[in-house]
Amino acid sequence: MNNQRSFFFNVDWLTVILYLALCTVGWFNIHAAVFDDQHPGFLDLETNYGKQFIFILSAIVLGTVILLLDSRFFSALAPGFYVVTVLLLMLVLIVGRNVGGNQAWIPIGSFRLQPSEFAKFTTCLLLARYLSGTNIRITEFKSFLTVAAIIGFPMLLIMLQPDTGSTLVFCSLIFVLYREGLSPLFLIIAGLLITLFVLSLLFNQLILIGILIALVVGAIFLFKLRRETLVVLVGGLAISVLFVFSVNFIYNNVLKSHQKSRIDELLGIANDVRGAGYNVNQSKIAIGSGKMWGKGYLQGTQTKYSFVPEQSTDFIFCTVGEEWGYAGSLGVIGLYLFLLLRIIYLAERQRAPFSRIYGYGVASIIFFHVIINIGMTIGLVPVIGIPLPFISYGGSSLWSFTILLFILIKLDANRLGLII
């Protein structure tokens, strides 16, 4: 009895309340987004909001089960979980159902399972298991290569579906590596490459290369550089030139037409509000029309009359903006910010390296999803089709985020008795 009482008080109920609040927000907005006068009931299982209610109840049961398991279970079986999801990612390439150009779902009766969603938490578990091992240092080449393989293998399989959005989510785990000692230089390089990628699309590649060469030559003549610095500078120039040419090749020969169109629309290279830019344009109209306080529940005309595509999944935030206004949108963003800060707080107070590393993995993945999903609805990032955590419609998404978060809650509840 004492152990049960201790467990009850150790669970971080504030995080659980934030989770339930976001799930509730999602349910009401899914109801508003796809409301049908022929099916007015909240629990009509023929509708997305009826199905989402079942998904939420099952997710709560799943979270409860996780809280009742032994904390050591997750570390011990991390490799097994990882292998299972990798096998599912391979299986989906063979028997998966193609939806919207992505072969990412395994049909199970009337339900569709998306393995890429579950690969996120299993990769976090294995990454935490490896990095928390004895004498593992991320700064060593062998360790870095192993970490790259752990993260990169599921990324490769997901890219083959092809699901660009879910693939890019795994890149967020670089923040975990940074927290565990990876040099900030990698983040700086990543930022520079992103900038160079954008510039390569906006400007003529020969002019851009000429500017890079001029900057390097100018630095050589203006500053007294050491030989080592000079070698790094020239080497960086050579890599930058190759990168510029590779961007051009990938853009023209690898990316699909709809992906190129979305990038062109974002960067202002093209302005096609009836074609590639239609989704984002309608999304911005919906959010903007809500103004400060919104149009009111079930009063959103843009979403109600299906002007906004994927309105209960990828573009669910449009319903928040249109019906709840800027105030409601800020409220939802505030819930996410509070949750992320809480997750980081939980991660930092862990005694076990495994728990801390896993906690930062949870924060990184949720942060990436929130920033990219909301960013694409307001036209700040390309449309890559990833759900808004706990709010977008979908069983696989909700269950995977629930597992991701509740494993951390369980590890935190037992933080005083678990040292891995």
XYZ file of C-alpha atoms in Angstrom, residues 10-188:
179
model
C 5.694 10.578 -7.549
C 3.859 10.694 -10.887
C 4.153 14.168 -12.415
C 0.423 14.866 -12.657
C 0.994 18.343 -14.073
C 2.426 16.778 -17.237
C -0.489 14.333 -17.342
C -2.953 17.245 -17.061
C -1.210 19.089 -19.913
C -1.440 15.918 -21.999
C -5.168 15.533 -21.288
C -5.757 19.230 -22.032
C -4.124 18.948 -25.460
C -6.062 15.752 -26.262
C -9.309 17.516 -25.314
C -8.427 20.529 -27.467
C -7.724 18.152 -30.338
C -11.010 16.289 -29.954
C -13.143 19.457 -29.980
C -11.273 20.881 -32.956
C -11.567 17.643 -34.946
C -15.311 17.772 -34.204
C -15.443 21.365 -35.461
C -13.294 20.684 -38.529
C -15.362 17.818 -39.946
C -18.746 18.431 -38.293
C -21.616 16.842 -40.199
C -25.281 17.734 -39.574
C -26.179 14.150 -40.437
C -23.931 12.903 -37.612
C -24.210 15.554 -34.869
C -23.270 13.287 -31.956
C -19.794 13.586 -30.443
C -19.491 9.799 -30.229
C -20.732 8.808 -33.699
C -18.165 6.202 -34.771
C -18.829 6.911 -38.436
C -17.075 10.258 -38.013
C -13.460 11.209 -37.356
C -14.343 12.811 -34.027
C -16.138 9.657 -32.896
C -13.129 7.548 -33.831
C -10.762 10.035 -32.173
C -12.686 9.688 -28.921
C -11.981 5.932 -29.007
C -8.335 6.655 -29.833
C -8.091 9.008 -26.829
C -9.658 6.491 -24.438
C -7.350 3.727 -25.681
C -4.364 6.091 -25.408
C -5.237 6.833 -21.766
C -5.426 3.092 -21.089
C -2.067 2.681 -22.846
C -0.526 5.452 -20.745
C -1.880 3.863 -17.561
C -0.367 0.498 -18.498
C 3.010 2.173 -19.067
C 2.851 3.743 -15.598
C 2.260 0.306 -14.068
C 5.290 -1.307 -15.751
C 8.731 -1.623 -14.203
C 10.968 1.307 -15.226
C 13.816 -1.066 -16.125
C 11.567 -2.655 -18.747
C 12.123 0.189 -21.219
C 15.908 0.163 -21.075
C 16.146 -3.629 -21.142
C 13.878 -4.046 -24.168
C 14.974 -0.941 -26.089
C 16.922 -2.987 -28.691
C 13.942 -5.328 -29.151
C 11.496 -2.442 -29.649
C 13.860 -0.886 -32.177
C 14.207 -4.123 -34.165
C 10.427 -4.630 -34.253
C 9.790 -1.144 -35.670
C 12.576 -1.561 -38.232
C 10.966 -4.816 -39.374
C 7.593 -3.031 -39.599
C 9.197 -0.257 -41.651
C 10.519 -2.912 -44.026
C 7.133 -4.654 -44.112
C 5.293 -1.447 -45.005
C 7.420 -1.155 -48.148
C 6.066 -4.544 -49.244
C 2.437 -4.667 -48.096
C 1.790 -1.032 -47.176
C -1.151 0.966 -48.449
C -0.367 4.031 -50.557
C -2.168 7.148 -49.318
C -1.398 10.568 -50.772
C 1.700 9.289 -52.550
C 3.235 7.715 -49.418
C 3.329 3.966 -48.807
C 3.409 4.413 -45.050
C 0.452 2.438 -43.663
C -0.126 -1.247 -42.947
C -3.849 -2.084 -43.292
C -5.269 -4.036 -40.345
C -8.966 -4.448 -41.071
C -10.502 -0.971 -41.160
C -7.547 0.453 -39.212
C -4.247 1.618 -40.715
C -1.029 1.324 -38.698
C 1.774 3.802 -39.431
C 5.086 2.267 -38.259
C 7.058 5.500 -38.769
C 5.160 7.062 -35.850
C 6.262 4.312 -33.456
C 9.840 4.388 -34.767
C 10.256 7.777 -33.085
C 10.007 6.530 -29.509
C 11.869 3.258 -30.168
C 14.760 5.222 -31.700
C 14.783 7.521 -28.650
C 14.898 4.494 -26.345
C 17.794 2.813 -28.163
C 19.667 6.110 -28.460
C 19.300 6.653 -24.701
C 20.321 3.045 -24.011
C 23.493 3.370 -26.100
C 24.576 6.848 -24.966
C 24.064 5.958 -21.301
C 26.452 3.028 -21.633
C 29.821 2.928 -19.886
C 32.663 4.860 -21.563
C 30.469 6.088 -24.416
C 31.442 9.588 -25.551
C 29.640 11.232 -28.443
C 32.830 13.109 -29.350
C 34.579 9.849 -30.283
C 34.264 8.847 -33.926
C 33.142 5.263 -33.246
C 30.404 6.400 -30.869
C 29.272 9.133 -33.250
C 29.123 6.627 -36.123
C 27.019 4.233 -34.041
C 24.632 7.013 -33.055
C 24.359 8.088 -36.698
C 23.456 4.500 -37.644
C 20.811 4.242 -34.891
C 19.130 7.426 -36.104
C 19.878 7.050 -39.802
C 18.610 3.504 -40.455
C 14.910 4.209 -39.730
C 15.285 7.532 -41.546
C 16.418 5.704 -44.674
C 13.528 3.236 -44.536
C 10.985 6.015 -44.000
C 12.481 8.011 -46.865
C 11.894 5.037 -49.154
C 8.124 5.238 -48.516
C 8.692 8.197 -49.316
C 7.652 10.274 -46.288
C 9.870 13.353 -46.175
C 8.127 14.869 -43.159
C 8.551 11.875 -40.866
C 12.142 11.474 -42.070
C 13.070 15.022 -41.106
C 11.627 14.558 -37.600
C 14.592 12.346 -36.711
C 16.966 15.240 -37.475
C 15.640 16.921 -34.318
C 17.571 14.357 -32.265
C 20.710 16.403 -32.932
C 19.608 18.491 -29.912
C 19.930 15.349 -27.765
C 23.468 14.829 -29.033
C 24.282 18.474 -28.363
C 23.065 18.101 -24.767
C 25.285 15.030 -24.380
C 28.458 16.782 -25.477
C 28.389 17.153 -29.257
C 30.291 20.263 -30.331
C 28.154 23.349 -31.102
C 30.132 23.459 -34.343
C 27.782 20.811 -35.761
C 24.763 23.056 -35.120
C 26.584 25.996 -36.714
